[in-house]
PDB file of C-alpha atoms in Angstrom:
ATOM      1  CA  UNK A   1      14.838  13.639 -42.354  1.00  0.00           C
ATOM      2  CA  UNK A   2      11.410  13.253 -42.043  1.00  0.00           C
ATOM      3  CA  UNK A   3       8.754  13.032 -45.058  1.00  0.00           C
ATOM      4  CA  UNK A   4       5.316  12.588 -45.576  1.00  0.00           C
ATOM      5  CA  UNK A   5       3.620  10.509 -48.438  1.00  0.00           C
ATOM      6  CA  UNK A   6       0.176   9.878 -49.243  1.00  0.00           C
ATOM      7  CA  UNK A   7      -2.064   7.552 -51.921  1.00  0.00           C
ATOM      8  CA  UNK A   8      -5.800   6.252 -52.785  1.00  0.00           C
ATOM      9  CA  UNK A   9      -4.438   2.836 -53.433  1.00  0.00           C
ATOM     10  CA  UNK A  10      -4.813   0.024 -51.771  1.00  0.00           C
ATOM     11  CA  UNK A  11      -1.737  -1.975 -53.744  1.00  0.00           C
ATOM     12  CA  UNK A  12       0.815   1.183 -52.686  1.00  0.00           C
ATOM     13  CA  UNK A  13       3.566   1.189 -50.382  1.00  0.00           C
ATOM     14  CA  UNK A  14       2.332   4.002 -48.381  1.00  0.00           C
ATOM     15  CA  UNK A  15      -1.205   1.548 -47.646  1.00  0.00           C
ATOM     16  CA  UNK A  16       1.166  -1.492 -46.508  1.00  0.00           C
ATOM     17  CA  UNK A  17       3.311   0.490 -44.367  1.00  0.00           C
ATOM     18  CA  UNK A  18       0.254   1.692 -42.402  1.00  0.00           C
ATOM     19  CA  UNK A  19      -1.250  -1.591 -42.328  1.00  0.00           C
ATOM     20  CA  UNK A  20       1.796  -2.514 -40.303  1.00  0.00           C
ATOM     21  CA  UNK A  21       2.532   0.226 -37.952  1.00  0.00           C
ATOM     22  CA  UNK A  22      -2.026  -0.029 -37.161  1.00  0.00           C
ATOM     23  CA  UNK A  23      -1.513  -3.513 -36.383  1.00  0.00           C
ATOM     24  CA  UNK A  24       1.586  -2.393 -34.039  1.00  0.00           C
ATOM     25  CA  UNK A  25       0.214  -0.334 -32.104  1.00  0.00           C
ATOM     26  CA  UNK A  26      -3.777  -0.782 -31.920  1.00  0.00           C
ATOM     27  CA  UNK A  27      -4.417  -4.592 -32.751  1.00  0.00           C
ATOM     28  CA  UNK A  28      -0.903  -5.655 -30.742  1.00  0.00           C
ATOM     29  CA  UNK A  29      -0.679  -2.616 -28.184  1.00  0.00           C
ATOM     30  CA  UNK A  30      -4.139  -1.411 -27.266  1.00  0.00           C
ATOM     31  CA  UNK A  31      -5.906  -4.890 -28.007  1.00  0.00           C
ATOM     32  CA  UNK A  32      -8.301  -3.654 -30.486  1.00  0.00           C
ATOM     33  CA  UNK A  33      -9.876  -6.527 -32.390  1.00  0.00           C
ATOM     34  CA  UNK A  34      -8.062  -7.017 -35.937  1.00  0.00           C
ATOM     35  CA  UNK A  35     -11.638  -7.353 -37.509  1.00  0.00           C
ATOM     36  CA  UNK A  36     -12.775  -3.691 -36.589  1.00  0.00           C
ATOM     37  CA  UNK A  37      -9.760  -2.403 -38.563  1.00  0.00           C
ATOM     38  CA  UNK A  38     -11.864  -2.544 -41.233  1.00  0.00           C
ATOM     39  CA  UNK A  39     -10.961  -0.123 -44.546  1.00  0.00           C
ATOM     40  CA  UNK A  40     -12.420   3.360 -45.370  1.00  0.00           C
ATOM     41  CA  UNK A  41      -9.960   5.329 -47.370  1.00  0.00           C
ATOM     42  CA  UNK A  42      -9.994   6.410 -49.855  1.00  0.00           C
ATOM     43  CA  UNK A  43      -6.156   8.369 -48.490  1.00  0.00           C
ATOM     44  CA  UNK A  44      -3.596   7.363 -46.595  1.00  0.00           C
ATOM     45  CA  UNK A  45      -0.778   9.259 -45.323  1.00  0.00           C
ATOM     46  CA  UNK A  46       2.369   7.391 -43.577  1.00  0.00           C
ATOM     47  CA  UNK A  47       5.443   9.772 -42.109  1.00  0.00           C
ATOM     48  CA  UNK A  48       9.012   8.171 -42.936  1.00  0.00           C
ATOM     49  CA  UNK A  49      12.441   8.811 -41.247  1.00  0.00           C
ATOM     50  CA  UNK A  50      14.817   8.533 -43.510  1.00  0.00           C
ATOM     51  CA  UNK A  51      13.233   5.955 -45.163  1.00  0.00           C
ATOM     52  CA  UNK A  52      11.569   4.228 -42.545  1.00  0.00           C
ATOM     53  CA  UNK A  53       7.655   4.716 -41.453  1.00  0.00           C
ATOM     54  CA  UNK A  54       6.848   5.922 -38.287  1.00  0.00           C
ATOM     55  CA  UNK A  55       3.687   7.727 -38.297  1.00  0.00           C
ATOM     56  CA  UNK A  56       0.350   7.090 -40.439  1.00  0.00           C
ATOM     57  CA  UNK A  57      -3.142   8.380 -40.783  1.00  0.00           C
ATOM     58  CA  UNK A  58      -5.808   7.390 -42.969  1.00  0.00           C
ATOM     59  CA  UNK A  59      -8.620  10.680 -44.480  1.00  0.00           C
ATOM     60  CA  UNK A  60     -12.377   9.464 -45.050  1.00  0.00           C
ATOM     61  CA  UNK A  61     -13.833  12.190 -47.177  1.00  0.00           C
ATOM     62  CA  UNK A  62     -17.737  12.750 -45.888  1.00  0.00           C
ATOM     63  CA  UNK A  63     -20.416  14.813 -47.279  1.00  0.00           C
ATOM     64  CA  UNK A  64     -20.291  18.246 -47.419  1.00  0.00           C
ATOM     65  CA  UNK A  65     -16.462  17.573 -48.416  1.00  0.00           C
ATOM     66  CA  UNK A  66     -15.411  17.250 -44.578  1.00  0.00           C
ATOM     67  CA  UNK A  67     -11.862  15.212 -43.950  1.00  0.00           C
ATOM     68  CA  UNK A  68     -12.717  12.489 -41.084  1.00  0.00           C
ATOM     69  CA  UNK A  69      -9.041  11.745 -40.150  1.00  0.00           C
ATOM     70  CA  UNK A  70      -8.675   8.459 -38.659  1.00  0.00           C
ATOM     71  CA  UNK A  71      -6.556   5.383 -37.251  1.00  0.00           C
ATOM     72  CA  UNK A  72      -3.463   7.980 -36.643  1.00  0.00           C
ATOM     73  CA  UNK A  73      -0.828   5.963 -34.993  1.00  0.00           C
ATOM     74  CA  UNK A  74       2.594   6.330 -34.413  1.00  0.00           C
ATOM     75  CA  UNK A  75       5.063   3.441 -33.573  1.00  0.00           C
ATOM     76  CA  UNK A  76       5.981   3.264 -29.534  1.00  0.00           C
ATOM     77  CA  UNK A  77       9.833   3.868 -30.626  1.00  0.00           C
ATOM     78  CA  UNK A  78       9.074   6.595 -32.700  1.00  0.00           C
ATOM     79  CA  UNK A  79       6.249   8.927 -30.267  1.00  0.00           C
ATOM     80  CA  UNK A  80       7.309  12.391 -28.820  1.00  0.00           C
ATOM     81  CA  UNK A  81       9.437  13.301 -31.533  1.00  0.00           C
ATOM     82  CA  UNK A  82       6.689  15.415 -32.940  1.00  0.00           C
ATOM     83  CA  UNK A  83       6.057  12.858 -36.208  1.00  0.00           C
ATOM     84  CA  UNK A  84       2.409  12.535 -36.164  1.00  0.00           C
ATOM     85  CA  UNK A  85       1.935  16.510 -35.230  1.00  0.00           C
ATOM     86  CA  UNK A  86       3.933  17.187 -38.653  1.00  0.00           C
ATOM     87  CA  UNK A  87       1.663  14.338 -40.649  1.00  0.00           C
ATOM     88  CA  UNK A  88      -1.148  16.409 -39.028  1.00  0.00           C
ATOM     89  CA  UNK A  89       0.082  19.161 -40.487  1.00  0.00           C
ATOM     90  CA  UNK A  90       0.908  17.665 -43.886  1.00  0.00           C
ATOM     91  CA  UNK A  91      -2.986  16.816 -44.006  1.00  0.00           C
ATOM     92  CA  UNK A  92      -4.202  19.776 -42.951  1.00  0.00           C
ATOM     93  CA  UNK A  93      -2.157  21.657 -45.644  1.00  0.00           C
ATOM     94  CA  UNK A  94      -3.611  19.485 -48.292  1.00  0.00           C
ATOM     95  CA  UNK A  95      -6.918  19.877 -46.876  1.00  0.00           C
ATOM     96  CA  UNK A  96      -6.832  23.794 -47.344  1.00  0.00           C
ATOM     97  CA  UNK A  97      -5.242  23.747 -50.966  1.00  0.00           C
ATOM     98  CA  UNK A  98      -8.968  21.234 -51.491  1.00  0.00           C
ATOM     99  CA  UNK A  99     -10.497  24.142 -49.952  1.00  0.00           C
ATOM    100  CA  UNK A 100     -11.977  21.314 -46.841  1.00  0.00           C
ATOM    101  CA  UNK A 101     -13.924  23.641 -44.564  1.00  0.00           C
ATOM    102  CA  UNK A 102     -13.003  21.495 -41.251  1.00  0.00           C
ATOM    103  CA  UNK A 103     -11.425  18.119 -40.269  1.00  0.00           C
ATOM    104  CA  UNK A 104     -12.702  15.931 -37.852  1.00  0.00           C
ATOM    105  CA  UNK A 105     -11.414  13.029 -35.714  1.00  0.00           C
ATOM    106  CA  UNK A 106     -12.880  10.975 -33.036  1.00  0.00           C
ATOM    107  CA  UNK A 107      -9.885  10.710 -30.447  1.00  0.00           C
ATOM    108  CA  UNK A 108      -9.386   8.998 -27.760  1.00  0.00           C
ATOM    109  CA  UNK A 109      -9.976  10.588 -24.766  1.00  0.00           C
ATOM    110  CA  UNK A 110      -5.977   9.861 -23.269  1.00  0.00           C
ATOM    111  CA  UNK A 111      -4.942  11.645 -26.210  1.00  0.00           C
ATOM    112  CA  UNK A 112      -7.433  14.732 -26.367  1.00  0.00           C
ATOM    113  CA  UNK A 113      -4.565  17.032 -25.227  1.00  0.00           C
ATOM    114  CA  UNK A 114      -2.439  16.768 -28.234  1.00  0.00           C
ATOM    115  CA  UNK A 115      -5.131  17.294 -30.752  1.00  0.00           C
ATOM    116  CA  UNK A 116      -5.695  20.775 -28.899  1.00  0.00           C
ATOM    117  CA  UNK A 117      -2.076  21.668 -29.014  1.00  0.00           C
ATOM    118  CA  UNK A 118      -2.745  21.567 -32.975  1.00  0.00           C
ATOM    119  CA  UNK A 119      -6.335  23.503 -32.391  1.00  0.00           C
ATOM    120  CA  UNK A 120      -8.954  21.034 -32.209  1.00  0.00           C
ATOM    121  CA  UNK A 121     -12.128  21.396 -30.125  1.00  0.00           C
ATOM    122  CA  UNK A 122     -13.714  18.635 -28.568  1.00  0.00           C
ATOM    123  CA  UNK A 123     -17.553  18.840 -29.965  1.00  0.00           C
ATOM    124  CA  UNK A 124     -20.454  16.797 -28.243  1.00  0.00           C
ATOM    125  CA  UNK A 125     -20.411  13.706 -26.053  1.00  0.00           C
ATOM    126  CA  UNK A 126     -18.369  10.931 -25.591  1.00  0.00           C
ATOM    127  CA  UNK A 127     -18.827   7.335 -27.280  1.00  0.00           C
ATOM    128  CA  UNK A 128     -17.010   4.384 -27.036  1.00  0.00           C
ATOM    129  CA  UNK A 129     -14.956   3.166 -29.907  1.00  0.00           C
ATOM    130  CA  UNK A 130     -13.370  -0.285 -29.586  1.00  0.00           C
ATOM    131  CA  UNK A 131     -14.503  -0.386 -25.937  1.00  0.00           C
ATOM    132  CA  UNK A 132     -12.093   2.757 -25.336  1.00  0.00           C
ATOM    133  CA  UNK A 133     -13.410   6.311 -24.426  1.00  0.00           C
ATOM    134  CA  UNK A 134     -13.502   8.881 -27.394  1.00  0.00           C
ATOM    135  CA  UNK A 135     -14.911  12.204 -28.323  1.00  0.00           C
ATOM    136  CA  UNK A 136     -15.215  13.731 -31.738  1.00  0.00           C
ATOM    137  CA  UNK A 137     -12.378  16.802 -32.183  1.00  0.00           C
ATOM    138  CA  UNK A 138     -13.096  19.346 -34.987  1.00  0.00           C
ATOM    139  CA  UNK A 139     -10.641  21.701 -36.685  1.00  0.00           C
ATOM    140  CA  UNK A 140     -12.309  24.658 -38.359  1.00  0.00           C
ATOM    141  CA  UNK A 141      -9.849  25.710 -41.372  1.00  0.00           C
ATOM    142  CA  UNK A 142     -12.276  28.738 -43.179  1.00  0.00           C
TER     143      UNK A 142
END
């Protein structure tokens, strides 16, 4: 069964679990420098399977009230099983119930595709973000 769980603090379980699956897959798998995975909170969301995380996300609230969703990962073991589209989901649901006009994400350009199979557009140009090609992907939600 899968679940989603979310916090603000730093000491939670949720925050350590997404420490580790980060460091998995963009320190150890994509080479990204540990020192740029640098904290801005203040939520993080991790998806478990039975028990067990899988998926995580982290939510940067900007002015204007805007969700910046960031550092969404999901272990190599654990991808195309649809995980991080439901912790997407999760976080978009709690961004209506705040009443968040949009979310926003800077993706990385290999994965562009599955942020518009859950109705993001890519806005603007590209930038580089640890040296890898991104664009910034907005979902309207009013």
């Amino acid at each position: 069964m899968f679940e989603v769980k979310n916090s603000n603090k730093l000491d939670s379980q949720v925050y350590r679990d997404s420490l580790i699956i980060r460091e998995d897959v963009f320190v150890k798998e994509q080479g990204v420098p540990i020192e740029i995975e640098g904290e801005e909170g203040p939520k993080y969301y991790c998806g478990y399977v039975d028990g067990n995380f899988v998926t995580c996300a982290r939510v940067k609230i900007e002015d204007g009230g805007v969700w910046h969703i960031q550092r969404v990962a999901t272990l190599k073991d654990s991808r195309g099983k649809g995980y991080s589209s439901s912790l997407l989901r999760s976080i978009e649901e709690d961004a209506r119930k705040a009443k968040v006009p949009y979310l926003t994400l800077g993706a990385q350009d290999t994965a562009q595709a599955f942020y518009k199979k859950l109705g993001y557009e890519v806005v603007g140009e590209g930038f580089l973000d640890a040296e890898m090609p991104h664009h910034r992907m907005d979902k309207k939600l009013v």
